[in-house]
Tab-separated table of C-alpha atoms and ligand atoms in Angstrom:
chain	number	residue	atom	x	y	z
A	1	MET	CA	7.580	-48.388	94.600
A	2	VAL	CA	4.201	-48.809	94.382
A	3	GLU	CA	3.572	-53.041	94.251
A	4	ARG	CA	3.513	-54.990	91.117
A	5	ASN	CA	-0.099	-55.755	90.016
A	6	GLU	CA	-0.659	-57.482	87.077
A	7	ASP	CA	-4.083	-56.030	85.627
A	8	ASN	CA	-2.861	-52.134	86.083
A	9	LEU	CA	-0.232	-51.909	85.205
A	10	GLU	CA	-0.331	-47.824	85.786
A	11	GLU	CA	0.122	-49.187	89.660
A	12	VAL	CA	3.599	-50.080	88.364
A	13	PRO	CA	5.216	-46.205	87.329
A	14	THR	CA	8.445	-46.837	85.437
A	15	GLU	CA	9.849	-43.962	82.669
A	16	THR	CA	9.351	-47.387	80.373
A	17	LEU	CA	5.839	-47.496	81.143
A	18	ALA	CA	5.481	-43.840	80.847
A	19	ARG	CA	6.681	-43.397	77.659
A	20	LEU	CA	4.732	-46.771	76.049
A	21	TYR	CA	1.935	-44.946	77.218
A	22	ILE	CA	2.851	-42.249	74.723
A	23	LYS	CA	3.706	-43.861	72.216
A	24	GLN	CA	0.703	-44.707	71.693
A	25	GLY	CA	-1.494	-41.831	72.099
A	26	PHE	CA	-2.328	-41.859	75.888
A	27	LEU	CA	-0.431	-38.402	76.701
A	28	ASP	CA	-3.229	-38.622	79.638
A	29	LYS	CA	-1.708	-41.719	81.208
A	30	GLY	CA	2.190	-41.323	80.080
A	31	ILE	CA	2.047	-38.272	82.271
A	32	SER	CA	0.305	-39.315	85.202
A	33	VAL	CA	3.261	-42.163	85.212
A	34	TYR	CA	5.852	-39.891	85.186
A	35	ARG	CA	4.073	-37.000	88.573
A	36	LYS	CA	4.425	-40.493	89.836
A	37	LEU	CA	7.552	-41.219	89.156
A	38	CYS	CA	8.191	-37.876	90.762
A	39	LEU	CA	6.644	-37.925	93.635
A	40	GLU	CA	8.414	-41.494	93.961
A	41	ASN	CA	12.297	-39.203	92.985
A	42	PRO	CA	11.226	-35.446	94.156
A	43	ASP	CA	15.461	-34.567	93.498
A	44	ASN	CA	15.046	-36.203	89.838
A	45	VAL	CA	15.560	-32.930	88.047
A	46	GLU	CA	15.102	-34.662	84.439
A	47	LEU	CA	11.823	-36.606	85.738
A	48	LYS	CA	10.733	-33.402	86.491
A	49	LYS	CA	12.064	-31.969	83.546
A	50	THR	CA	10.115	-34.279	81.213
A	51	LEU	CA	6.672	-34.042	83.166
A	52	GLU	CA	6.950	-30.086	83.082
A	53	ASP	CA	7.067	-30.475	79.130
A	54	LEU	CA	4.981	-32.439	79.013
A	55	GLU	CA	1.758	-30.771	81.118
A	56	LYS	CA	3.017	-28.080	77.872
A	57	GLY	CA	1.983	-30.406	75.689
A	58	LEU	CA	6.237	-30.304	74.935
A	59	GLY	CA	6.959	-33.698	75.180
A	60	GLY	CA	9.339	-35.502	72.151
A	61	GLU	CA	7.378	-38.440	72.293
A	62	THR	CA	4.273	-36.703	73.248
A	63	ASP	CA	4.644	-35.493	69.423
A	64	LYS	CA	1.031	-35.279	67.234
A	65	SER	CA	2.981	-38.027	64.520
A	66	LEU	CA	2.343	-40.700	68.047
A	67	SER	CA	-1.342	-39.175	68.392
A	68	GLY	CA	-4.127	-40.872	65.953
A	69	GLU	CA	-4.084	-37.764	64.051
A	70	GLY	CA	-0.483	-37.995	64.072
A	71	LYS	CA	-0.778	-41.549	62.682
A	72	LYS	CA	-2.747	-40.353	59.570
A	73	ASP	CA	-0.615	-36.916	59.257
A	74	GLU	CA	2.429	-39.773	58.758
A	75	LYS	CA	0.649	-42.032	56.288
A	76	ILE	CA	-0.041	-38.868	54.130
A	77	LEU	CA	3.267	-37.896	54.665
A	78	LYS	CA	4.536	-41.311	53.322
A	79	VAL	CA	2.404	-41.073	50.956
A	80	LEU	CA	3.452	-37.730	49.160
A	81	GLU	CA	7.226	-39.174	50.348
A	82	ASN	CA	7.144	-41.754	48.245
A	83	TRP	CA	4.988	-39.698	44.795
A	84	LEU	CA	7.434	-37.910	45.744
A	85	GLY	CA	10.214	-40.024	44.760
A	86	ALA	CA	8.952	-41.517	41.917
A	87	ILE	CA	8.843	-38.174	40.031
A	88	GLN	CA	12.484	-37.217	41.168
A	89	ASP	CA	12.584	-41.368	39.318
A	90	LYS	CA	11.362	-40.024	36.313
A	91	LYS	CA	12.819	-37.165	36.422
A	92	GLU	CA	16.142	-38.495	36.523
A	93	ARG	CA	15.918	-41.091	33.844
A	94	LEU	CA	14.512	-39.284	31.323
A	95	LYS	CA	17.319	-36.510	31.978
A	96	ARG	CA	19.563	-39.413	31.313
A	97	ARG	CA	17.796	-40.235	27.938
A	98	GLU	CA	18.146	-37.095	27.225
A	99	SER	CA	21.291	-37.202	28.161
A	100	VAL	CA	22.328	-40.306	25.684
A	101	LYS	CA	22.691	-38.967	21.679
A	102	LYS	CA	20.900	-39.808	19.231
A	103	HIS	CA	23.131	-41.158	16.014
A	104	VAL	CA	21.622	-39.747	12.810
A	105	LEU	CA	23.194	-42.541	10.317
A	106	VAL	CA	24.027	-40.075	6.401
A	107	ILE	CA	24.112	-42.775	3.206
A	108	HIS	CA	25.446	-41.552	-0.054
A	109	GLY	CA	25.449	-44.005	-3.270
A	110	PRO	CA	27.190	-44.495	-5.961
A	111	ASN	CA	29.710	-42.062	-7.309
A	112	LEU	CA	28.979	-39.259	-4.193
A	113	ASN	CA	32.466	-39.814	-3.595
A	114	MET	CA	33.579	-38.770	-6.432
A	115	LEU	CA	31.898	-35.042	-5.814
A	116	GLY	CA	33.982	-32.352	-6.308
A	117	LYS	CA	35.186	-33.778	-9.827
A	118	ARG	CA	31.985	-34.453	-11.363
A	119	GLU	CA	30.121	-32.606	-12.871
A	120	LYS	CA	30.518	-29.651	-10.867
A	121	GLY	CA	28.315	-27.366	-12.883
A	122	ILE	CA	25.254	-29.898	-11.716
A	123	TYR	CA	27.103	-31.201	-8.481
A	124	GLY	CA	28.611	-28.756	-7.025
A	125	THR	CA	32.703	-28.357	-5.665
A	126	ALA	CA	32.100	-30.037	-2.649
A	127	THR	CA	33.930	-32.690	-1.809
A	128	LEU	CA	32.147	-35.694	-0.276
A	129	ASP	CA	34.821	-34.637	3.022
A	130	GLU	CA	33.648	-31.031	2.804
A	131	ILE	CA	29.897	-32.026	3.268
A	132	ASN	CA	30.694	-35.668	5.759
A	133	SER	CA	33.366	-32.665	7.810
A	134	GLU	CA	30.010	-30.460	7.940
A	135	LEU	CA	27.217	-32.674	8.593
A	136	ALA	CA	29.761	-32.774	11.759
A	137	ALA	CA	29.919	-30.471	12.845
A	138	GLU	CA	26.292	-29.185	12.363
A	139	GLY	CA	25.224	-33.270	14.114
A	140	GLU	CA	27.413	-31.453	17.237
A	141	LYS	CA	25.814	-27.997	17.462
A	142	LEU	CA	22.193	-30.420	17.525
A	143	GLY	CA	23.513	-32.077	20.103
A	144	LEU	CA	23.478	-35.155	17.523
A	145	THR	CA	26.897	-38.211	16.311
A	146	VAL	CA	26.921	-38.390	13.126
A	147	GLU	CA	27.763	-41.555	11.543
A	148	THR	CA	27.611	-41.224	7.101
A	149	PHE	CA	28.475	-43.711	5.061
A	150	GLN	CA	29.359	-43.672	1.133
A	151	SER	CA	29.243	-47.308	-1.561
A	152	ASN	CA	29.446	-47.430	-4.728
A	153	HIS	CA	26.897	-50.863	-4.121
A	154	GLU	CA	23.140	-51.586	-3.701
A	155	GLY	CA	24.110	-55.157	-0.812
A	156	ALA	CA	26.181	-52.624	0.792
A	157	ILE	CA	23.717	-49.845	1.088
A	158	VAL	CA	20.427	-51.960	2.382
A	159	GLU	CA	23.192	-53.785	4.331
A	160	LYS	CA	23.978	-50.962	6.102
A	161	ILE	CA	20.157	-50.340	6.905
A	162	HIS	CA	19.554	-53.433	8.616
A	163	GLU	CA	22.345	-52.072	10.720
A	164	ALA	CA	19.990	-48.582	10.962
A	165	VAL	CA	17.056	-50.512	12.468
A	166	ARG	CA	19.711	-51.270	15.866
A	167	ASN	CA	21.254	-47.819	16.654
A	168	CYS	CA	19.543	-45.153	13.718
A	169	GLN	CA	17.482	-41.898	15.068
A	170	GLY	CA	17.368	-41.063	12.469
A	171	VAL	CA	18.101	-41.510	8.674
A	172	ILE	CA	19.556	-39.111	6.098
A	173	ILE	CA	20.238	-40.586	2.504
A	174	ASN	CA	21.180	-40.190	-0.939
A	175	PRO	CA	20.840	-43.080	-3.155
A	176	ALA	CA	21.984	-41.327	-6.215
A	177	ALA	CA	21.865	-43.640	-8.702
A	178	TYR	CA	19.792	-46.080	-7.473
A	179	THR	CA	17.143	-44.019	-6.307
A	180	HIS	CA	15.693	-44.332	-10.223
A	181	THR	CA	16.213	-48.239	-9.930
A	182	SER	CA	17.312	-49.810	-6.335
A	183	VAL	CA	14.068	-51.751	-4.925
A	184	ALA	CA	15.765	-52.965	-2.475
A	185	ILE	CA	16.908	-49.981	-1.116
A	186	ARG	CA	13.035	-49.081	-0.849
A	187	ASP	CA	12.391	-52.664	1.718
A	188	ALA	CA	15.564	-52.354	3.538
A	189	LEU	CA	14.239	-48.429	3.843
A	190	LEU	CA	10.663	-49.521	4.534
A	191	ILE	CA	11.972	-51.837	8.070
A	192	LEU	CA	13.280	-49.202	9.328
A	193	ASP	CA	10.708	-47.006	11.827
A	194	VAL	CA	12.568	-43.624	12.315
A	195	PRO	CA	12.563	-40.328	10.635
A	196	ILE	CA	13.973	-40.427	6.594
A	197	ILE	CA	14.851	-37.146	4.476
A	198	GLU	CA	16.054	-38.683	1.146
A	199	VAL	CA	17.879	-35.722	-0.371
A	200	HIS	CA	19.349	-34.876	-3.451
A	201	LEU	CA	22.602	-32.318	-4.621
A	202	SER	CA	20.092	-30.982	-8.223
A	203	ASN	CA	16.957	-31.282	-8.553
A	204	ILE	CA	16.166	-33.897	-9.591
A	205	TYR	CA	12.188	-33.169	-11.049
A	206	ARG	CA	14.446	-30.209	-13.577
A	207	ARG	CA	16.280	-32.748	-15.504
A	208	GLU	CA	16.123	-36.050	-17.408
A	209	PRO	CA	12.411	-37.307	-17.445
A	210	PHE	CA	14.087	-40.990	-15.957
A	211	ARG	CA	14.642	-39.165	-12.902
A	212	HIS	CA	11.945	-37.914	-11.636
A	213	LYS	CA	10.586	-41.086	-10.272
A	214	SER	CA	11.852	-41.978	-6.711
A	215	MET	CA	11.975	-45.408	-5.329
A	216	THR	CA	12.065	-44.007	-2.168
A	217	SER	CA	10.411	-40.853	-1.990
A	218	ASP	CA	7.685	-41.914	-0.728
A	219	VAL	CA	9.047	-44.390	1.708
A	220	ALA	CA	11.229	-41.227	3.126
A	221	THR	CA	9.740	-38.409	4.975
A	222	ALA	CA	11.091	-35.822	3.254
A	223	GLN	CA	12.566	-35.407	0.680
A	224	ILE	CA	14.881	-32.083	-0.565
A	225	ALA	CA	15.825	-31.471	-3.910
A	226	GLY	CA	17.884	-29.373	-5.469
A	227	LEU	CA	19.670	-26.878	-1.910
A	228	GLY	CA	22.909	-28.585	-3.334
A	229	LYS	CA	24.654	-29.367	-0.018
A	230	LEU	CA	23.080	-27.037	2.070
A	231	GLY	CA	20.473	-30.166	1.882
A	232	TYR	CA	21.549	-32.257	4.022
A	233	LEU	CA	22.377	-29.636	6.194
A	234	LEU	CA	18.936	-29.227	6.556
A	235	ALA	CA	17.957	-32.399	6.473
A	236	LEU	CA	20.639	-33.135	9.813
A	237	GLN	CA	18.603	-29.682	11.676
A	238	ALA	CA	14.644	-31.697	10.751
A	239	LEU	CA	15.897	-34.825	11.827
A	240	SER	CA	16.934	-32.994	14.828
A	241	LYS	CA	13.825	-31.832	15.460
A	242	LEU	CA	11.771	-35.253	14.097
A	243	ILE	CA	13.887	-36.921	16.572
A	244	LYS	CA	13.520	-34.989	19.995
B	301	DQA	C1	21.103	-37.619	-6.715
B	301	DQA	C2	20.357	-37.035	-8.447
B	301	DQA	C3	20.373	-38.225	-9.340
B	301	DQA	O1	19.909	-38.601	-10.103
B	301	DQA	C4	22.231	-39.237	-9.700
B	301	DQA	O2	21.938	-40.473	-10.140
B	301	DQA	C5	23.534	-38.647	-8.735
B	301	DQA	C6	23.009	-37.388	-7.554
B	301	DQA	C7	21.687	-36.072	-6.376
B	301	DQA	O3	21.662	-35.718	-5.201
B	301	DQA	O4	21.492	-34.738	-7.383
B	301	DQA	O5	23.797	-39.359	-8.701
B	301	DQA	O6	20.876	-38.387	-6.194
């Protein structure tokens, strides 16, 4: 055993000291301590093997990552790992957001509950229930949830639009007769910050002059008129693109 000298730790050859040197990147000093240890313990096969590995540059603890250069590499690796982690997080958040279905509200104004019975030559034979079912099926295909609402009351429509502010990514509205009169519905639509498509079953511009004026068309993103129930489906397809 070499005598202990406080000024020169190398003179106390222990494996701990050797490892410490190697960890700090002082490979030569580490090897020199192992050599002394091997001389002191000629029968210790493990020590001999460690020394041989170190001399060949294979020692686990002499790994480059512990030298000065290795430490730099380690830092770069850490930064890259952090970046990769952040990218992965972002991807997962986007995936989660995409997997939450967008919600579309379809509002039908007054007298549209009478479709199928009402002026069939103008509005067609499909009932409102049939139109709503087709909208739901189309929504399913497009990955959207579709909520339908019909009212004969202006205030109820206004309140439904207020609700949409909280939970809708798009609105389809056929304000029916209110199209031509309702400042209240127009003002409510102005509160929305989502795409709005105004739909009319009939082509209001080919009908009586009082139907040519829409209070809501310049508030809406677009208007579809004259295509019957197909207009609603096209509006939903367009919204799906506008929303995504
Ligand atoms: C309508 C046209 C309106 O002028 C009329 O009052 C309606 C339906 C349409 O869908 O063609 O009720 O909005």
